[in-house]
Coordinates of C-alpha atoms in Angstrom, one line a residue:
Chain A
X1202 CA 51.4 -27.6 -13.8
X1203 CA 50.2 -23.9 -14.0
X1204 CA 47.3 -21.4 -12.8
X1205 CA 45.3 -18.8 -14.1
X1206 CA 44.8 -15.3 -13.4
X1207 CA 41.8 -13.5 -14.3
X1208 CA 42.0 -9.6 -14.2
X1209 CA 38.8 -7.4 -14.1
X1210 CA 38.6 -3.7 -14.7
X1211 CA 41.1 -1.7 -14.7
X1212 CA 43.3 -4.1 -13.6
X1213 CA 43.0 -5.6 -17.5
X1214 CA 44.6 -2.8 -18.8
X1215 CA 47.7 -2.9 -15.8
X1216 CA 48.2 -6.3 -16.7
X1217 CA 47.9 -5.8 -20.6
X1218 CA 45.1 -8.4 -20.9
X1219 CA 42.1 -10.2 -19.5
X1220 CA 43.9 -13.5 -18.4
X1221 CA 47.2 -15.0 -18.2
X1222 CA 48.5 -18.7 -17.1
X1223 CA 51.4 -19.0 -15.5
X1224 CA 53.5 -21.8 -14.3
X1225 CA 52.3 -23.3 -10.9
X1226 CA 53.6 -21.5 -7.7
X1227 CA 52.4 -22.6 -4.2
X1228 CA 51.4 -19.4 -3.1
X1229 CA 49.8 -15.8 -4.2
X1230 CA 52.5 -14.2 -2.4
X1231 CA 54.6 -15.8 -4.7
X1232 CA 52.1 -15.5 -7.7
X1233 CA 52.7 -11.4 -7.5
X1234 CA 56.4 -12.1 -6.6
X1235 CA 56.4 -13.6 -10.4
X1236 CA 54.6 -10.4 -11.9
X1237 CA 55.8 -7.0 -13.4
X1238 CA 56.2 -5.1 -10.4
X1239 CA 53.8 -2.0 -11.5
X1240 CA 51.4 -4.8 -12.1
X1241 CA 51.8 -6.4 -8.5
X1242 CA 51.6 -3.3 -6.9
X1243 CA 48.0 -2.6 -8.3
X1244 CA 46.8 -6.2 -7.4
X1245 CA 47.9 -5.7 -4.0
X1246 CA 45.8 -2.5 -4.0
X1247 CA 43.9 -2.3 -0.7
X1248 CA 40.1 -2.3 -2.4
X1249 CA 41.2 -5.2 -4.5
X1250 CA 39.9 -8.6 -3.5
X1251 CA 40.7 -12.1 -4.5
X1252 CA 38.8 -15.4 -5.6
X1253 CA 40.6 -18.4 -5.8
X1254 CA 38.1 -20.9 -8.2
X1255 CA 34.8 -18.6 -7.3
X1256 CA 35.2 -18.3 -4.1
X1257 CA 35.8 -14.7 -2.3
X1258 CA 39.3 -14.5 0.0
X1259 CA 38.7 -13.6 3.1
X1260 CA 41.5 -11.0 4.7
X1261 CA 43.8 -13.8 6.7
X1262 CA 43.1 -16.3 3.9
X1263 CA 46.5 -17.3 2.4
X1264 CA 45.5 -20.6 0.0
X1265 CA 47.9 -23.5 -0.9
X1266 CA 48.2 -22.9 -5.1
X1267 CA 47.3 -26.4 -7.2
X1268 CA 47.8 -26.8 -10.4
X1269 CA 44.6 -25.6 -12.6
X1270 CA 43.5 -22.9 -9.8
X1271 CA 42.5 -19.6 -11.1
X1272 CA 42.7 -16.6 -8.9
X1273 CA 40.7 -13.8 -10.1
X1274 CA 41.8 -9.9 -9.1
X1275 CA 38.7 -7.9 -8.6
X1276 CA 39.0 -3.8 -8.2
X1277 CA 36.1 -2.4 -6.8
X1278 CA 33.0 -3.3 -8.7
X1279 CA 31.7 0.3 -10.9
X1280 CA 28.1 0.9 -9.7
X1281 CA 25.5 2.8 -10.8
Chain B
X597 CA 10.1 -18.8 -8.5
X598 CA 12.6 -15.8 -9.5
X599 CA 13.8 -15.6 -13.4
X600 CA 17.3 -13.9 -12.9
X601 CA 19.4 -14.2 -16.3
X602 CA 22.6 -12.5 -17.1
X603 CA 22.5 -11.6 -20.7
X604 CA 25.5 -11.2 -23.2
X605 CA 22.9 -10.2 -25.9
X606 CA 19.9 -7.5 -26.2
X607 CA 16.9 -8.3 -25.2
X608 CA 13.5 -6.7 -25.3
X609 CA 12.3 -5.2 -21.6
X610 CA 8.7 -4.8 -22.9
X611 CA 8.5 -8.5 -24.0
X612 CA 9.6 -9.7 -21.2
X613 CA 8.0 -7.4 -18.3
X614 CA 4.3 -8.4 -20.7
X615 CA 5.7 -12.6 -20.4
X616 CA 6.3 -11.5 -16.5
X617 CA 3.0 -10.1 -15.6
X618 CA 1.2 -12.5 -18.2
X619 CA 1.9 -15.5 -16.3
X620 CA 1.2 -13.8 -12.4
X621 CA -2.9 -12.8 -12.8
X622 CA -3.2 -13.3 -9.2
X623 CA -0.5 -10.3 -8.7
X624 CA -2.4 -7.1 -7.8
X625 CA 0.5 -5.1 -8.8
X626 CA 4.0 -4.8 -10.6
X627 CA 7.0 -2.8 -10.2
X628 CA 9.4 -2.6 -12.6
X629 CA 12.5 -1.0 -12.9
X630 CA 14.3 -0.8 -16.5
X631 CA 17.9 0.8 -16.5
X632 CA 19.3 1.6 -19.8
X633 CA 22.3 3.4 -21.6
X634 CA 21.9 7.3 -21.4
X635 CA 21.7 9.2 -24.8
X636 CA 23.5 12.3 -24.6
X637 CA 26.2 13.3 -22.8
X638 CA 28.8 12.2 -24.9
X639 CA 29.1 8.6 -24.0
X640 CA 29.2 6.1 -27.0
X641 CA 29.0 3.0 -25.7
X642 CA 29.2 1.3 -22.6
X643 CA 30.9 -2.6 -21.4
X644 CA 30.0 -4.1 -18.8
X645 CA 32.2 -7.0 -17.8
X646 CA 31.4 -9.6 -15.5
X647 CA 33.1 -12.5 -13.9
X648 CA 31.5 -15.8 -14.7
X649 CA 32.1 -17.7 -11.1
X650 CA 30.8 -14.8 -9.1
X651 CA 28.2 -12.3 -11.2
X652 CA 25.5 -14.7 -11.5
X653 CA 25.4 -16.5 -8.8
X654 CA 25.6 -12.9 -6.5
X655 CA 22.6 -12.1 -8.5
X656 CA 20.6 -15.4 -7.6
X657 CA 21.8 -15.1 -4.2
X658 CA 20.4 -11.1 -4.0
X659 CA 17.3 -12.6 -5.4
X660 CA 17.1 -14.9 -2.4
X661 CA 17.2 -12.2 -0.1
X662 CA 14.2 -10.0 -1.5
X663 CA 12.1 -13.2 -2.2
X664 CA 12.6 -13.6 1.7
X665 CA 12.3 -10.1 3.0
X666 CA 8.9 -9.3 1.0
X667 CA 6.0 -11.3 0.1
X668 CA 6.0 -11.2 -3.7
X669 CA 4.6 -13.3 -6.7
X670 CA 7.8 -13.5 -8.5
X671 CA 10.8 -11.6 -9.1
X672 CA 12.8 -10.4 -12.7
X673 CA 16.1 -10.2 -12.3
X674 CA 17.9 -9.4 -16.4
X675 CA 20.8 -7.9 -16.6
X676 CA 23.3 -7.1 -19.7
X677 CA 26.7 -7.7 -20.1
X678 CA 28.9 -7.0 -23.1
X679 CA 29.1 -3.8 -25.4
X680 CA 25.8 -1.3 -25.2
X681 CA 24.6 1.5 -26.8
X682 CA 22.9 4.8 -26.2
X683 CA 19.0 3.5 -25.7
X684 CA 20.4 -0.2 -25.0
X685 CA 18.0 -1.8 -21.8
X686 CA 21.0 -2.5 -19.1
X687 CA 18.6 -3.8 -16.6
X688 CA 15.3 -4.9 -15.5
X689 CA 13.8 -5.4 -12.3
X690 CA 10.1 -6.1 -11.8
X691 CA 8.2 -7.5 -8.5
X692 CA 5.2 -8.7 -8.5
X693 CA 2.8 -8.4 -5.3
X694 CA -0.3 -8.8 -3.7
X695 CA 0.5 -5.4 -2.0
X696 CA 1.5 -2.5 -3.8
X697 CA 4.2 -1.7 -1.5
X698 CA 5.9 -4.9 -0.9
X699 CA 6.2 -4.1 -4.8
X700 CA 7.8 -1.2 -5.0
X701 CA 10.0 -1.7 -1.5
X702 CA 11.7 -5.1 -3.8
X703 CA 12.1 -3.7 -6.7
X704 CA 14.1 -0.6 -5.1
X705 CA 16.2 -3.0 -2.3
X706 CA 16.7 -5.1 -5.5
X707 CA 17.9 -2.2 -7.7
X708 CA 20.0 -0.6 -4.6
X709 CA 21.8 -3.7 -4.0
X710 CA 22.2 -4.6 -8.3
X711 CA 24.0 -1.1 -8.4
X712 CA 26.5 -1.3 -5.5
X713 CA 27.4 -4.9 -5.1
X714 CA 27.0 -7.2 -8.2
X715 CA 30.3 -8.2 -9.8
X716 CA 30.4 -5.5 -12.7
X717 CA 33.1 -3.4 -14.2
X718 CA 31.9 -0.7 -16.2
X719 CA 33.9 1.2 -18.8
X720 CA 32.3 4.2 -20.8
X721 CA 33.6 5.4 -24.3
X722 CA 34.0 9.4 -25.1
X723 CA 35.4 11.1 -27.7
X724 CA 37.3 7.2 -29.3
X725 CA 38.7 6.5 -25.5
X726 CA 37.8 3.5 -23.2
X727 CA 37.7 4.7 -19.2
X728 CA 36.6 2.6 -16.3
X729 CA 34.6 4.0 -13.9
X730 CA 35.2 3.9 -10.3
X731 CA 32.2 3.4 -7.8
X732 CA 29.8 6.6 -6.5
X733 CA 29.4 7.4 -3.1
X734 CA 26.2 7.6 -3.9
X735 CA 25.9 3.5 -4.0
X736 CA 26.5 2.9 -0.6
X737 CA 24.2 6.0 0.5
X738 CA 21.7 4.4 -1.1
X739 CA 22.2 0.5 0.4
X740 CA 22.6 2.2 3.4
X741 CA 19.0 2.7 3.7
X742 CA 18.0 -0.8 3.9
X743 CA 19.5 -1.2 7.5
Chain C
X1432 CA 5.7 17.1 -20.5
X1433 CA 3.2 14.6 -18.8
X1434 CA 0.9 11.9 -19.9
X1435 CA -2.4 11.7 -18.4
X1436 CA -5.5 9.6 -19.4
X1437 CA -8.3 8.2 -18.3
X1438 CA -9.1 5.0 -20.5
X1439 CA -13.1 3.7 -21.4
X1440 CA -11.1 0.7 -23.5
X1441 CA -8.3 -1.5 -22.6
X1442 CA -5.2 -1.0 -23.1
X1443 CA -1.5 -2.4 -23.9
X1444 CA 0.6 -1.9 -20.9
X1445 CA 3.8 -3.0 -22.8
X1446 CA 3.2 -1.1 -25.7
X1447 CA 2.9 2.1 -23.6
X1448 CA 5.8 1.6 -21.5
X1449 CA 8.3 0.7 -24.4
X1450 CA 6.7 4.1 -26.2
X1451 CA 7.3 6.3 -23.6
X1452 CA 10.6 4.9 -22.7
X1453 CA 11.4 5.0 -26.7
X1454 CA 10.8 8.3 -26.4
X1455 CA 13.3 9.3 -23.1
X1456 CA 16.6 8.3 -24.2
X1457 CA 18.4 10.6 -22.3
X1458 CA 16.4 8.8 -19.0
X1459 CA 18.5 6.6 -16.8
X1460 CA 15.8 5.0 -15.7
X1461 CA 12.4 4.1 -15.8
X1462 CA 9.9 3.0 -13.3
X1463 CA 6.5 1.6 -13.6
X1464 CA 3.7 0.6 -11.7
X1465 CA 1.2 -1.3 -13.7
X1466 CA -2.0 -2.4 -11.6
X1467 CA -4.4 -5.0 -13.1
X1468 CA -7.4 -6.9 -11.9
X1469 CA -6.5 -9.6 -9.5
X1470 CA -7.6 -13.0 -10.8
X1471 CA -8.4 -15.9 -7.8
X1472 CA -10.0 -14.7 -5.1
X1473 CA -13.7 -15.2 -6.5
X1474 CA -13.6 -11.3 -8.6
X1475 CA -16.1 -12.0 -11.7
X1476 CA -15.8 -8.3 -12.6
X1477 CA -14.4 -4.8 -11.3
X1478 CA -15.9 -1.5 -12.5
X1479 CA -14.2 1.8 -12.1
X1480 CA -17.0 4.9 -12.1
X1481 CA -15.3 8.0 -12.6
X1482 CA -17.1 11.6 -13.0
X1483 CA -16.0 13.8 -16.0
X1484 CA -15.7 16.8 -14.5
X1485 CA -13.3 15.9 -11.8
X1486 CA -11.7 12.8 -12.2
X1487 CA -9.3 13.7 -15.4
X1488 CA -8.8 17.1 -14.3
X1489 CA -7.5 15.8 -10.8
X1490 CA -5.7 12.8 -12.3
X1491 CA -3.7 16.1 -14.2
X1492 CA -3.2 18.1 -11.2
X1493 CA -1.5 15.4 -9.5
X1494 CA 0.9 15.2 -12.5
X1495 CA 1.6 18.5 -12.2
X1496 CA 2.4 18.1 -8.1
X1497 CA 4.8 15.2 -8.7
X1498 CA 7.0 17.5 -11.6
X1499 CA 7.5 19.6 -9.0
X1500 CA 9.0 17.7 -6.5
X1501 CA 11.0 15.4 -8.8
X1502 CA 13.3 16.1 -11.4
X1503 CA 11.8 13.8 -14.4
X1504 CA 12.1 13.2 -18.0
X1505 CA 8.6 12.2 -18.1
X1506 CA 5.4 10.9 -16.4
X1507 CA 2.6 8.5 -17.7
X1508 CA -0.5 7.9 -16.1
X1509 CA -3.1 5.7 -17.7
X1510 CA -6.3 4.9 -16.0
X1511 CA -8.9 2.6 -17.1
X1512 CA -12.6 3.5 -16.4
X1513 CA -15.8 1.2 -17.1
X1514 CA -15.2 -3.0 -16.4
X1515 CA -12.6 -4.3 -16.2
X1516 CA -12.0 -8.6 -16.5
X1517 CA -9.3 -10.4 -14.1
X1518 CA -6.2 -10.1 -15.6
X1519 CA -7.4 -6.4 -17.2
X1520 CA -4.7 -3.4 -16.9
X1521 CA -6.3 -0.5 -14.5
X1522 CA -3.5 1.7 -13.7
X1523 CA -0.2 2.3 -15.5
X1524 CA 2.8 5.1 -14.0
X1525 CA 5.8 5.1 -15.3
X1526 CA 8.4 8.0 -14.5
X1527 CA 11.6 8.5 -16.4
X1528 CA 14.7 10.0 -14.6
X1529 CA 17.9 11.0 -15.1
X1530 CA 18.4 9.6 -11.5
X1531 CA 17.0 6.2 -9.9
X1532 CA 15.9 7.2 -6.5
X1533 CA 13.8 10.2 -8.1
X1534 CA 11.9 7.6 -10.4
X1535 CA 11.6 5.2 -7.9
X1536 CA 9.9 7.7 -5.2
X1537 CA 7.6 9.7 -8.1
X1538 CA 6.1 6.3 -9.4
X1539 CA 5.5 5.5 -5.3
X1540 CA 3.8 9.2 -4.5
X1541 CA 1.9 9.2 -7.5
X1542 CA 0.6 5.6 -6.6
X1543 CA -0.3 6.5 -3.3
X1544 CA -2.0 9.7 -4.4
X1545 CA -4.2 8.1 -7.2
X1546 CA -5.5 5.1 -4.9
X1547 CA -6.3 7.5 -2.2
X1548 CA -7.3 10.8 -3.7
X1549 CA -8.5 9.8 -7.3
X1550 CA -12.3 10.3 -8.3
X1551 CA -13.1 6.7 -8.7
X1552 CA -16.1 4.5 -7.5
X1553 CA -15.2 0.8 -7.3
X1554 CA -17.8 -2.1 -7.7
X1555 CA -17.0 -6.2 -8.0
X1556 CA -19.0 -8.6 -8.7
X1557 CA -19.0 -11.7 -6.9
X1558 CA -21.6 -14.6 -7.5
X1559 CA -23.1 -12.7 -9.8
X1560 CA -23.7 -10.0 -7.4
X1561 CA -22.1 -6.3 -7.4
X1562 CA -21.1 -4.8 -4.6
X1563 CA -19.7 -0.8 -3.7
X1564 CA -16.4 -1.4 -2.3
X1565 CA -15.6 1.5 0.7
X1566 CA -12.2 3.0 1.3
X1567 CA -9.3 1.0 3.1
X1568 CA -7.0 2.1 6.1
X1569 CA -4.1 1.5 4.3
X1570 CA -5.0 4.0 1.5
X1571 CA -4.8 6.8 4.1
X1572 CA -1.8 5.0 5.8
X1573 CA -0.1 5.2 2.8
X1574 CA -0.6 9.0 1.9
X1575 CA 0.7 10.3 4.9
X1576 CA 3.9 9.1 4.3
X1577 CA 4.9 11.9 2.0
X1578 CA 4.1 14.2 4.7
Chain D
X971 CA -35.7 25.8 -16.1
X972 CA -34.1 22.4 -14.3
X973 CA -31.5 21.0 -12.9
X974 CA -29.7 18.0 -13.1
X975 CA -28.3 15.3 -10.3
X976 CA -25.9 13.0 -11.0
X977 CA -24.9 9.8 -8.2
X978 CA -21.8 8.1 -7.8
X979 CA -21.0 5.4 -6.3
X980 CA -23.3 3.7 -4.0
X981 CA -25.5 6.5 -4.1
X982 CA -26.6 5.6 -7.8
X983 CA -28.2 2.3 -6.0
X984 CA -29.4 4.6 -3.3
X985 CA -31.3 7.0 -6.5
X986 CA -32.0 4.3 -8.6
X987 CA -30.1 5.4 -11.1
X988 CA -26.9 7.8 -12.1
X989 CA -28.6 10.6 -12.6
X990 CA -32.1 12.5 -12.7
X991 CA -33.1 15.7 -13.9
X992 CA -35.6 17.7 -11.6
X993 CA -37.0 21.2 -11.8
X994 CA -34.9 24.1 -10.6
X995 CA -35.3 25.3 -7.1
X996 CA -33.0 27.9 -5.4
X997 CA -30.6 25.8 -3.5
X998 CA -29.4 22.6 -2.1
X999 CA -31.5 21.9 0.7
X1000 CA -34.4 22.4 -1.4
X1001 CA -33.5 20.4 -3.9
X1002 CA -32.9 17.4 -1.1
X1003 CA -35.9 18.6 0.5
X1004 CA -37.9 17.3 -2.8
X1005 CA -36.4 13.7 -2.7
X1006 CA -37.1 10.7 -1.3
X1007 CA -36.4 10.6 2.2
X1008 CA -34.4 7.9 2.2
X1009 CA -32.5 9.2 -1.0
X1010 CA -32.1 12.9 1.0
X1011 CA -30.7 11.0 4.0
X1012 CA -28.0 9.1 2.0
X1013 CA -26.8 12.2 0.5
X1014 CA -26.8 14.2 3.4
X1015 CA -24.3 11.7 5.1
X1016 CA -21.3 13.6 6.6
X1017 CA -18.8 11.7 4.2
X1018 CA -20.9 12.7 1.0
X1019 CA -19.1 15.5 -1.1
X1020 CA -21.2 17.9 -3.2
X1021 CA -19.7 19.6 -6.7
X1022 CA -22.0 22.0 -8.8
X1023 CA -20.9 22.0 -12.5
X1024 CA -17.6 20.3 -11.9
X1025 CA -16.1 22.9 -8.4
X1026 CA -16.4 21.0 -5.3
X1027 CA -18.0 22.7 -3.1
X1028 CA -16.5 23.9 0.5
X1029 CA -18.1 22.9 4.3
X1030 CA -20.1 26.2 4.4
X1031 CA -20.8 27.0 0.7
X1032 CA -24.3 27.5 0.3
X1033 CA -24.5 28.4 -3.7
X1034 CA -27.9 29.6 -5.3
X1035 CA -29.0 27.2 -8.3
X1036 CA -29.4 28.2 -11.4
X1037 CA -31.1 26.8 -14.7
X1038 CA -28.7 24.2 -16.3
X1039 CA -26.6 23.2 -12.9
X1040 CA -25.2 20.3 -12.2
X1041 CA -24.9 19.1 -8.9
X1042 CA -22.9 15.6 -8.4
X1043 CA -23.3 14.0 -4.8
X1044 CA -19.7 12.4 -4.1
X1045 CA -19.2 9.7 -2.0
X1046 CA -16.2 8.1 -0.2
X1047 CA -13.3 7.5 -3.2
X1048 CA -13.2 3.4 -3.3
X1049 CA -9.3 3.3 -3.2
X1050 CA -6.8 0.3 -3.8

């Protein structure tokens, strides 16, 4: 029973690596309760969104975790 | 219909905007756009990373959205991911139209919208030293146009 | 600087446009129009008439208006002259840029300006029959965009 | 001591060919005066440019010929 977490960017290098799995948790609050707290304080950045299996969080969204869901911190994308 | 592809490798923009135009005869006209890694300057090569589940599929949808705003031929959507160097093709665009500027109004929409909203992290190297780079204002003036 | 020419023989769009990007690495960007004859629509033939001393000499005077108003790393213009077959290249612009929107809207003007301004006499042939085509509205619409 | 026409466009139907080469008179309305009528109306149509040896000529330019000109009779550009 465990998820994945995919970090893009910048946010790579905070967490030391492109992906990590970690044991199953129900929700994300308590996926970034589980994290390095320097790292969980730049996933909670404002401009960073979430996908949960592909699919863009909305603001209020707060999904119930399965096992084999990967959630996917995305920093604001680099332009031009 | 469109041809969008998100590429890990290099590929050759003159092959493929000559494949493009070949096969539309009936296309008065062709804009293309071809974006690629700036010599000079000091940058030594340039990642773009993408995120499987989202960067192609934005690009097919964006596709969508021209091919239904202007009345065109075909669209080339080819982008790069992965490691480039200085002279490396990042991007091509090309529209193919009836009318001129239906041409050149996709291409740029197409281009404006690439830049500022498809699912790409960008990280230059200078002097031996990876550093992301954070979005330009510029972007969203430039999206902002479209209305 | 610029490339201007005025073409009796056909020519190799790709091959142009990966040459004169080749030689603008420090270019961002590159944007082309490439123009060709339209097949479908019951075209046997198109013939461009051009008159030596004006047409080449004007076709270089308008290069020289869009440097100024655009910051580029270069500028091609190719124009064919004589008859062209459907599916035949006419017109090739490509400017190189440092910055998108400056390629983008130089490749646009200099469009515009060629179509409307340019020292060229069109004739088609149509069930074996050739016939003087007349200026269009939209060429003049066009123009006054740029003000 | 001549001169030589050369028609674009439509016009070359209109002369029956590109170009002719007459004798030199002293200016433009004599040399339309010396052509067909039908010829001299065509090019005297108000959208009909005029350039001698390659310089377009302005609304109230009136050159006087000389041996070797060139005078091109311009019609309407055909556009896109």
């Amino acid at each position: 029973m465990a998820i994945n977490l995919v970090f893009l960017g910048r946010l790579e290098d905070a967490a030391g690596g492109g992906s990590r799995t970690i044991p199953l948790v129900p929700s994300i609050d308590a996926v970034l309760d589980g994290l390095e707290p320097g790292l969980a304080s730049a996933l909670r950045g404002p401009r960073v969104k979430l996908a949960v299996n592909g699919i863009l969080l909305q603001d209020k969204d707060a999904p119930v975790l399965k096992d084999g869901d990967e959630i996917a911190f995305l920093p604001p994308v680099s332009g031009g | 219909m469109s041809d969008v592809r998100l590429l890990a490798d290099p590929f050759d923009p003159a092959r493929e905007l000559a494949a493009f135009t070949a096969a539309r005869p009936e296309a008065g006209g062709v804009v293309s756009f071809l974006g690629q890694v700036r010599a000079g300057g000091g940058v030594e090569a340039l990642e773009l990373q993408h995120y499987g589940p989202l960067t192609l599929p934005a690009m097919q949808d964006l596709a969508g959205r021209v091919r239904g705003r202007w009345d065109l031929d075909g669209l080339l959507v080819i982008h790069r991911s992965g490691v480039m160097m200085p002279g490396d093709p990042i991007v091509l665009v090309a529209a193919a139209a009836r009318h001129r500027r239906d041409a050149f109004a996709a291409a740029d929409f197409a281009m404006d919208h690439l830049k500022s909203e498809s699912w790409f992290w960008k990280r230059e190297k200078a002097d031996g030293e990876w550093r992301w780079i954070e979005p330009r204002d510029q972007d969203f003036e430039d999206i902002a146009r479209w209305g």
